[in-house]
PDB file of C-alpha atoms in Angstrom:
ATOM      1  CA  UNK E 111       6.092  18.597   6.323  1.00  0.00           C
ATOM      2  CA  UNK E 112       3.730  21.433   5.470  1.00  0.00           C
ATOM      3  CA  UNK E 113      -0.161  22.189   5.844  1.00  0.00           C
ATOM      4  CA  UNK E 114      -2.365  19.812   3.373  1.00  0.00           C
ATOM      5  CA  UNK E 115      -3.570  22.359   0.665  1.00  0.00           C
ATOM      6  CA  UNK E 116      -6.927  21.999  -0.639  1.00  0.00           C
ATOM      7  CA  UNK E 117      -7.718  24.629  -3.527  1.00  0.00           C
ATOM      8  CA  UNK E 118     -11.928  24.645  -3.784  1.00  0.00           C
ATOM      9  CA  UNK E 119     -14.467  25.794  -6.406  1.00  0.00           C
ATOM     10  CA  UNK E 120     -12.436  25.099  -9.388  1.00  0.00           C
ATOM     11  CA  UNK E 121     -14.232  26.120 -12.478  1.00  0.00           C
ATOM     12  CA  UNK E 122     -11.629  25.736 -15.315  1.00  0.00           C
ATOM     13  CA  UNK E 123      -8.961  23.000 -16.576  1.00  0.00           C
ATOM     14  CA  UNK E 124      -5.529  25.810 -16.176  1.00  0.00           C
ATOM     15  CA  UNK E 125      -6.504  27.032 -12.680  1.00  0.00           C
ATOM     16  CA  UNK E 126      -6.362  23.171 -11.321  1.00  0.00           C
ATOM     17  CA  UNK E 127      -3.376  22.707 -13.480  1.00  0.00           C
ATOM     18  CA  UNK E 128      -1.395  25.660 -11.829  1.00  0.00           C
ATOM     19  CA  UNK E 129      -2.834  25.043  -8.194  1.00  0.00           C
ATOM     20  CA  UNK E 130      -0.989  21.062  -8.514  1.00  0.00           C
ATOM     21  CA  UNK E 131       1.935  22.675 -10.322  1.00  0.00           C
ATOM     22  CA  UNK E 132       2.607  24.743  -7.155  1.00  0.00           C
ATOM     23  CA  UNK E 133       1.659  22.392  -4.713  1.00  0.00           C
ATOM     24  CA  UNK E 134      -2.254  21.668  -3.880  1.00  0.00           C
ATOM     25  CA  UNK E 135      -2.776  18.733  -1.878  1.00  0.00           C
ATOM     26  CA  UNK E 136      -6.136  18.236  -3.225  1.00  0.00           C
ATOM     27  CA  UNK E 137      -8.055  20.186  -5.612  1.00  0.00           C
ATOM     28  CA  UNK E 138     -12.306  20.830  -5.500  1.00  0.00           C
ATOM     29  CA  UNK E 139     -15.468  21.021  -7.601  1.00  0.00           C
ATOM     30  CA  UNK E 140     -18.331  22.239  -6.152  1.00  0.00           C
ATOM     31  CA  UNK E 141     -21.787  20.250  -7.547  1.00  0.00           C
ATOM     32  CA  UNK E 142     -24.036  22.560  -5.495  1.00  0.00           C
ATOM     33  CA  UNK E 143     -25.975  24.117  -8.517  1.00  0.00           C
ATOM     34  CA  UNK E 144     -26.619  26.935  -6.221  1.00  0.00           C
ATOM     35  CA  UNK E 145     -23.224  28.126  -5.581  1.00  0.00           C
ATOM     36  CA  UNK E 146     -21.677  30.598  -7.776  1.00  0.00           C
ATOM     37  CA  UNK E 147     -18.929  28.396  -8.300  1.00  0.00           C
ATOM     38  CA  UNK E 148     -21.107  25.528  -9.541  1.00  0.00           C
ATOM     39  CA  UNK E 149     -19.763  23.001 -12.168  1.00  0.00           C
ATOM     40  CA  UNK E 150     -21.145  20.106 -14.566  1.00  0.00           C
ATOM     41  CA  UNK E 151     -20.098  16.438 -14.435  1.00  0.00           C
ATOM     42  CA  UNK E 152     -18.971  17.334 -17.874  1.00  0.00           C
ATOM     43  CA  UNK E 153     -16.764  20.117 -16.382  1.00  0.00           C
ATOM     44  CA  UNK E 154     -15.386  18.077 -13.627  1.00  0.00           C
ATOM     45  CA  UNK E 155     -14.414  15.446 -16.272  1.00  0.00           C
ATOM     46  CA  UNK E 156     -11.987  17.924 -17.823  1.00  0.00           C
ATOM     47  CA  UNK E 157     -10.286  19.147 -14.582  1.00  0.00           C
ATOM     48  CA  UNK E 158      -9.995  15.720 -14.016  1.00  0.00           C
ATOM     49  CA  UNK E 159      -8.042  14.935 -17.006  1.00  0.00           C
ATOM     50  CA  UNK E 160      -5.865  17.939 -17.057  1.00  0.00           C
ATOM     51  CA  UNK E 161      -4.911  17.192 -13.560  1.00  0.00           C
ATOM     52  CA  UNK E 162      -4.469  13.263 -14.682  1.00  0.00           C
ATOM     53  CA  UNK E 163      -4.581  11.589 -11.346  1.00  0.00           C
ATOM     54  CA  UNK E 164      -1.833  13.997  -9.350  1.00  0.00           C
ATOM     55  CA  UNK E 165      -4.061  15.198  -7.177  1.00  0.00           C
ATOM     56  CA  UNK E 166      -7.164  13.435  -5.693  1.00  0.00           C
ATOM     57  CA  UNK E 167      -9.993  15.562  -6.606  1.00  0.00           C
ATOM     58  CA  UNK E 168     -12.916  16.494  -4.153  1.00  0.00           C
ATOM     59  CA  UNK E 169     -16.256  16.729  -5.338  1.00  0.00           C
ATOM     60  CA  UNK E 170     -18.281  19.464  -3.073  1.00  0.00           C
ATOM     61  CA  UNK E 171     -22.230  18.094  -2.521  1.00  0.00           C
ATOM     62  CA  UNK E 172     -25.238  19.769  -0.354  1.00  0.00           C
ATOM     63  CA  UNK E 173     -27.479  17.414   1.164  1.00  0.00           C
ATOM     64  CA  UNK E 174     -27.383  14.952  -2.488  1.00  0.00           C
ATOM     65  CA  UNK E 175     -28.699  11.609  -1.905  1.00  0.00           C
ATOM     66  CA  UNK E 176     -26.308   8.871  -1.498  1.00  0.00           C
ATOM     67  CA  UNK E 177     -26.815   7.348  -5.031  1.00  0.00           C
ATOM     68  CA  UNK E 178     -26.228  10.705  -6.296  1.00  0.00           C
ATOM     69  CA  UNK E 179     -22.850  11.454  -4.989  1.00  0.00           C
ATOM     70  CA  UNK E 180     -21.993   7.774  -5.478  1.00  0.00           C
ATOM     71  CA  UNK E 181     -22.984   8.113  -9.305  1.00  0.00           C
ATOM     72  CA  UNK E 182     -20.845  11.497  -9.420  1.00  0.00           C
ATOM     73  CA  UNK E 183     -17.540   9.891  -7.613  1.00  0.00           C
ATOM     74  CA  UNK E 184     -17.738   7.291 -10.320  1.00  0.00           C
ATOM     75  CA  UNK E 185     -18.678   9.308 -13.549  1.00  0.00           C
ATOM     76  CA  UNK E 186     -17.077  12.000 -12.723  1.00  0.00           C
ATOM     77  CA  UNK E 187     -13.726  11.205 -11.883  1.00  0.00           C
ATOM     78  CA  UNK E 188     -14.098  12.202  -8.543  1.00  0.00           C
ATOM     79  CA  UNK E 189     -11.984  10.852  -5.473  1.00  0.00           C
ATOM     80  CA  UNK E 190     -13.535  12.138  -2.576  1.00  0.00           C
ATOM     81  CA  UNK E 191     -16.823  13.809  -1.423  1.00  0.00           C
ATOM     82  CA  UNK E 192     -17.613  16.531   1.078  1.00  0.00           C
ATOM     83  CA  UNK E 193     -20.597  16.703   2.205  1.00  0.00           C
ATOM     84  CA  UNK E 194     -21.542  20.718   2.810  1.00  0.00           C
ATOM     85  CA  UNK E 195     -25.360  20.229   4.444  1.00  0.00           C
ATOM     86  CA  UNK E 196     -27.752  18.634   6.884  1.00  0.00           C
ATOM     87  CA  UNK E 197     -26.918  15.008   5.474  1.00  0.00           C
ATOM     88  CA  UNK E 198     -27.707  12.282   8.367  1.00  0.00           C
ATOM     89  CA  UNK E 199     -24.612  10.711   9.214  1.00  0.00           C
ATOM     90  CA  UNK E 200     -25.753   7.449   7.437  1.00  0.00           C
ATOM     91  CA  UNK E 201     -25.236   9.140   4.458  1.00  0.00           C
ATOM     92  CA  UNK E 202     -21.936   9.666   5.206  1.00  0.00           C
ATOM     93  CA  UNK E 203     -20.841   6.879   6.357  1.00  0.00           C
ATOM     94  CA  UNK E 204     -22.281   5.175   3.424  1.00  0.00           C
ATOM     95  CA  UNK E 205     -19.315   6.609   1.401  1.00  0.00           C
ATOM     96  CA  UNK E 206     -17.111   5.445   3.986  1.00  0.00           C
ATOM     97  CA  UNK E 207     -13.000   6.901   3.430  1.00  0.00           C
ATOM     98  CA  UNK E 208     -13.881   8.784   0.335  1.00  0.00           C
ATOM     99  CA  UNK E 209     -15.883  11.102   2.730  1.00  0.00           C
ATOM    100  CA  UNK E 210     -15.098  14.713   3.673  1.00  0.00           C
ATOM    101  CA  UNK E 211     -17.583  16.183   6.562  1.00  0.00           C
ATOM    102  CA  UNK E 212     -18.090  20.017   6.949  1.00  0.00           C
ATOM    103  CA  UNK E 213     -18.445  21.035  10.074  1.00  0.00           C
ATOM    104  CA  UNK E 214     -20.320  24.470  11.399  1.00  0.00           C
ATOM    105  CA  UNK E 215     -17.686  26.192  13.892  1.00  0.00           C
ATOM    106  CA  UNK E 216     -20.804  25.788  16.728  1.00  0.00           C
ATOM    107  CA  UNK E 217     -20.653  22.036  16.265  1.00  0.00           C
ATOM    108  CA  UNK E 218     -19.649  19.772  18.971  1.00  0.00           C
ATOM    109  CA  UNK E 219     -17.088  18.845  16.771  1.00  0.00           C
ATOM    110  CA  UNK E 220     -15.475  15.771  18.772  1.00  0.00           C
ATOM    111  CA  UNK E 221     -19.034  13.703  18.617  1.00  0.00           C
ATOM    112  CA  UNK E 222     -18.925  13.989  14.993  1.00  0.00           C
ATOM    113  CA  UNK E 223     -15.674  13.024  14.413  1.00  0.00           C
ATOM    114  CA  UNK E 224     -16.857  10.156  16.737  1.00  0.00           C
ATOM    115  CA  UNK E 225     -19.216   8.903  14.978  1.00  0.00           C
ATOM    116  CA  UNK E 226     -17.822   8.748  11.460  1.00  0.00           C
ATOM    117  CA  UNK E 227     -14.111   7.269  12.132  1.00  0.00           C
ATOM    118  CA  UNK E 228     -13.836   5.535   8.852  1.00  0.00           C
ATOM    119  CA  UNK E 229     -14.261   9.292   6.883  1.00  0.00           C
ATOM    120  CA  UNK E 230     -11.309  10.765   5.734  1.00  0.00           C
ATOM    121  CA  UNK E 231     -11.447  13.721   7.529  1.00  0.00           C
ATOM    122  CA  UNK E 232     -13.485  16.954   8.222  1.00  0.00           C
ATOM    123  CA  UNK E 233     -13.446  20.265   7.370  1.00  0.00           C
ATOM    124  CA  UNK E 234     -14.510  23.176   9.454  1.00  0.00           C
ATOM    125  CA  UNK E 235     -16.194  26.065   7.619  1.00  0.00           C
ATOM    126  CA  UNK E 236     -18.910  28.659   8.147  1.00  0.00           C
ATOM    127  CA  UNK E 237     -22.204  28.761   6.304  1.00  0.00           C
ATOM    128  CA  UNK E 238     -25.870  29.514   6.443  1.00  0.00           C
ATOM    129  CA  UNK E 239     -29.083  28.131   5.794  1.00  0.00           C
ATOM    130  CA  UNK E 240     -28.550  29.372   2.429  1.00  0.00           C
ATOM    131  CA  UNK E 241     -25.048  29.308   1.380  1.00  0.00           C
ATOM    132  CA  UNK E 242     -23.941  25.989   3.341  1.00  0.00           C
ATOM    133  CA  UNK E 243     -20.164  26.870   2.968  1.00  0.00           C
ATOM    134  CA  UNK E 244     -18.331  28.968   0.806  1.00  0.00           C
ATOM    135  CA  UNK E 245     -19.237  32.209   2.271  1.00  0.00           C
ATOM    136  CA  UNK E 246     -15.720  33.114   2.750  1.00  0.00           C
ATOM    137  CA  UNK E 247     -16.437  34.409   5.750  1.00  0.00           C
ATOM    138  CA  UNK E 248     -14.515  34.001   9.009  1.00  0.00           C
ATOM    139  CA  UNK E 249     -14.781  32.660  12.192  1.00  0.00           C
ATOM    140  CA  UNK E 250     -13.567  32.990  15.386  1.00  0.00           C
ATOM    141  CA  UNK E 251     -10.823  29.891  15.010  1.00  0.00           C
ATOM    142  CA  UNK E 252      -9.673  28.619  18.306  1.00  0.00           C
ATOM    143  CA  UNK E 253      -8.341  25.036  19.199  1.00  0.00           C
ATOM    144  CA  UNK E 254      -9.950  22.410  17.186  1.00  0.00           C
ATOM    145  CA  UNK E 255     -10.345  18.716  18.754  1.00  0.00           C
ATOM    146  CA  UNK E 256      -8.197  15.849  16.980  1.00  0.00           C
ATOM    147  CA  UNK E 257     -10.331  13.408  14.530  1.00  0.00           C
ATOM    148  CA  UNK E 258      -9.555   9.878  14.194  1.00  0.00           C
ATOM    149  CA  UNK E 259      -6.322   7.830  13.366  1.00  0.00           C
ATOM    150  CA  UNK E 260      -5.656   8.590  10.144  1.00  0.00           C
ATOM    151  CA  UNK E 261      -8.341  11.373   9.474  1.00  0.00           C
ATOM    152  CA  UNK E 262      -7.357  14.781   8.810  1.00  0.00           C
ATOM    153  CA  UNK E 263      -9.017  18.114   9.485  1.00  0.00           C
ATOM    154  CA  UNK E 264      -9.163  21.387   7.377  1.00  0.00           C
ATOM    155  CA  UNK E 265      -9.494  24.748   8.404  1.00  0.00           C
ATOM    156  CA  UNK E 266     -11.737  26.803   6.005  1.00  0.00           C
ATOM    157  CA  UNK E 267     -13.218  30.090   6.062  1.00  0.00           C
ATOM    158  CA  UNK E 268     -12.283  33.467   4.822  1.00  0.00           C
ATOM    159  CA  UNK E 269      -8.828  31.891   4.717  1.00  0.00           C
ATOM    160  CA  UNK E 270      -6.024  34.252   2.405  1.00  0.00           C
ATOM    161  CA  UNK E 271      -2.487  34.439   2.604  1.00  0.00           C
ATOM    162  CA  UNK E 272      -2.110  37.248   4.798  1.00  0.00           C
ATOM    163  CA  UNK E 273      -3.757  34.942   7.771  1.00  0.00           C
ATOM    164  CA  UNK E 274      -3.406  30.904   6.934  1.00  0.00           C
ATOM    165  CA  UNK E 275      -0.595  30.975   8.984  1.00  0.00           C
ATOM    166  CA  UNK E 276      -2.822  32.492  11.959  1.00  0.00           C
ATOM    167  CA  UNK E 277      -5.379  29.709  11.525  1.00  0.00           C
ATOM    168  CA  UNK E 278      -3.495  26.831  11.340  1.00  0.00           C
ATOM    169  CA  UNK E 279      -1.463  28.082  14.859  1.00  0.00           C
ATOM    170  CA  UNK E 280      -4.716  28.497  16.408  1.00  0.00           C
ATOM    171  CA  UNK E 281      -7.152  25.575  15.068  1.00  0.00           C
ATOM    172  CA  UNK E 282      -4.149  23.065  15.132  1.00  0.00           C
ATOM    173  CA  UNK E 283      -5.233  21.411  11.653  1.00  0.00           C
ATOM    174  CA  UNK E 284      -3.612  19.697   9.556  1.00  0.00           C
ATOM    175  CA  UNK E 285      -4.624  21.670   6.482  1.00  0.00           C
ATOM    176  CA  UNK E 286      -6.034  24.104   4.731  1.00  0.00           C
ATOM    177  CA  UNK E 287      -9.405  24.276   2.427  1.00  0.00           C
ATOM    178  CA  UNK E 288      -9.218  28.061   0.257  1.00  0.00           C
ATOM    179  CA  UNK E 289     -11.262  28.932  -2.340  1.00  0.00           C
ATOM    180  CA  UNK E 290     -12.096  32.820  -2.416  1.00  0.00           C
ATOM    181  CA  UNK E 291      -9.457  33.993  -0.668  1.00  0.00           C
ATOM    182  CA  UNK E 292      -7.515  33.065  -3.528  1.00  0.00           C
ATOM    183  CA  UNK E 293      -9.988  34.611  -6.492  1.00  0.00           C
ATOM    184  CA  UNK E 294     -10.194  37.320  -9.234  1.00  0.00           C
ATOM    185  CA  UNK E 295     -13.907  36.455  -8.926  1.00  0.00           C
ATOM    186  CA  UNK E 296     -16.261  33.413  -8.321  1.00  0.00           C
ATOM    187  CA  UNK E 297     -14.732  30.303 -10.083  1.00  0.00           C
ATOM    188  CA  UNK E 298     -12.091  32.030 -10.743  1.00  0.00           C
ATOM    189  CA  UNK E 299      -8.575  31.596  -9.519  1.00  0.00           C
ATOM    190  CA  UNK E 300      -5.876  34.708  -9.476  1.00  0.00           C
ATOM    191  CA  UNK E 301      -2.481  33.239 -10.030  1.00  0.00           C
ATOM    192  CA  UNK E 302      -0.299  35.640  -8.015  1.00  0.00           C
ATOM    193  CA  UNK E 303      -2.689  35.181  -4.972  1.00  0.00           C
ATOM    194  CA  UNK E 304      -2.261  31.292  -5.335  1.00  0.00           C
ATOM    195  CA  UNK E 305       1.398  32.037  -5.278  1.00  0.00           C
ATOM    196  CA  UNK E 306       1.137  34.387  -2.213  1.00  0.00           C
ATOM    197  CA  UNK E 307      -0.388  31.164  -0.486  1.00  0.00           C
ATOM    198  CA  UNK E 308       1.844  28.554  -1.103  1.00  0.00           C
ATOM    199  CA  UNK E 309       4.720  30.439  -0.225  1.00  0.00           C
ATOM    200  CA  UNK E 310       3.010  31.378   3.209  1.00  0.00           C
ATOM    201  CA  UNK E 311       2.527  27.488   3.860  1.00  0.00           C
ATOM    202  CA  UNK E 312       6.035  26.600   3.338  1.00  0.00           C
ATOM    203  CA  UNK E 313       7.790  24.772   6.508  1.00  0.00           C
ATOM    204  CA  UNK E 314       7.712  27.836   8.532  1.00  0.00           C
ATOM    205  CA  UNK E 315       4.023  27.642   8.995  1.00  0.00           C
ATOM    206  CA  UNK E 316       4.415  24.546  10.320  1.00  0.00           C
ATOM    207  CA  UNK E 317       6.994  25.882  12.919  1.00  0.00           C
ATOM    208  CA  UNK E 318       4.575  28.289  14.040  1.00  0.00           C
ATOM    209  CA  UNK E 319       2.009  24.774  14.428  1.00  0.00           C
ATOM    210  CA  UNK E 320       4.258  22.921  16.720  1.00  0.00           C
TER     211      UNK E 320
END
């Protein structure tokens, strides 16, 4: 088995299409209208239907009531939601296994995994007040604690393919969340750095894991 791929801030149809034709575990849309990589419902509807159900797709939220994100998974085509802000854990509990919970590197990260066992998993990223995530910036990765049974974890993060393999030895996830590190600019994927990645998360990354 390799690293779960997740390829984020998808802005057009033929970049999702060519991340799940080489291999992305999940793809994501972020619904932040603040981030530069910030998409319509409309939008996400046609990444949805190009990718037709091979991939779920992750919807990317920042502190959006629960009615919100629960109107977006089921408008929008959406599978899953990650949750990028200061959301009380209520909230995301409320959305139960279609929840993904970003973590700040500081966090005590084995209470919150505690006390949301029936998300899906967590992803560990840096951010600001401002940016929440997404900075591409990153962070000092060391050993990560183990979520729940059945729950994965992400590493995310200034994350490229000249060091995933370096921060899935040393955070011990199960995966992978890129979105910059793989760009020609905001929104916008390059194709021969997407290739780059996949081909560093082949089975010898996982080698390098164990």
């Amino acid at each position: 088995m390799r690293p779960l791929v997740k390829i984020c801030g998808l802005t057009r149809a033929e970049d999702a299409e060519l991340a799940v034709a080489l291999g992305a575990d999940l793809l994501g849309v972020v619904l932040w209208p603040a981030s530069p990589r910030a998409v319509s419902l409309d939008r996400v509807r046609e990444i949805a239907a190009a990718v037709a159900g091979r991939v779920p797709l992750v919807g990317v939220f920042v502190d959006a009531r629960p009615e919100v994100v629960t109107a977006a998974l089921e408008t929008g085509g959406l599978d899953l939601a990650q949750l990028h802000g200061s959301e009380p854990v209520a909230w995301t509990a409320a959305l139960g296994g279609r929840a993904i919970r970003a973590l700040r590197p500081e966090a005590d990260h084995a209470a919150a995994m505690a006390a949301l066992p029936a998300a899906w998993g967590f992803v560990v990223d840096t951010g600001d007040a401002r940016r929440h995530g997404g900075t591409g910036e990153r962070w000092a990765w060391r050993r990560l604690p183990r979520p729940g049974p059945g729950q994965r974890l992400l590493v995310a993060g200034g994350i490229r393919p000249d060091n995933v393999r370096a921060a899935l030895a040393a955070t011990g996830a199960d995966g992978i969340d890129v979105a910059s590190g793989v760009e020609a600019r905001p929104g916008v994927k390059d194709s021969g750095l997407l290739a780059q990645l996949f081909a560093e998360v082949g089975d010898g990354a996982m080698e390098e894991r164990a």
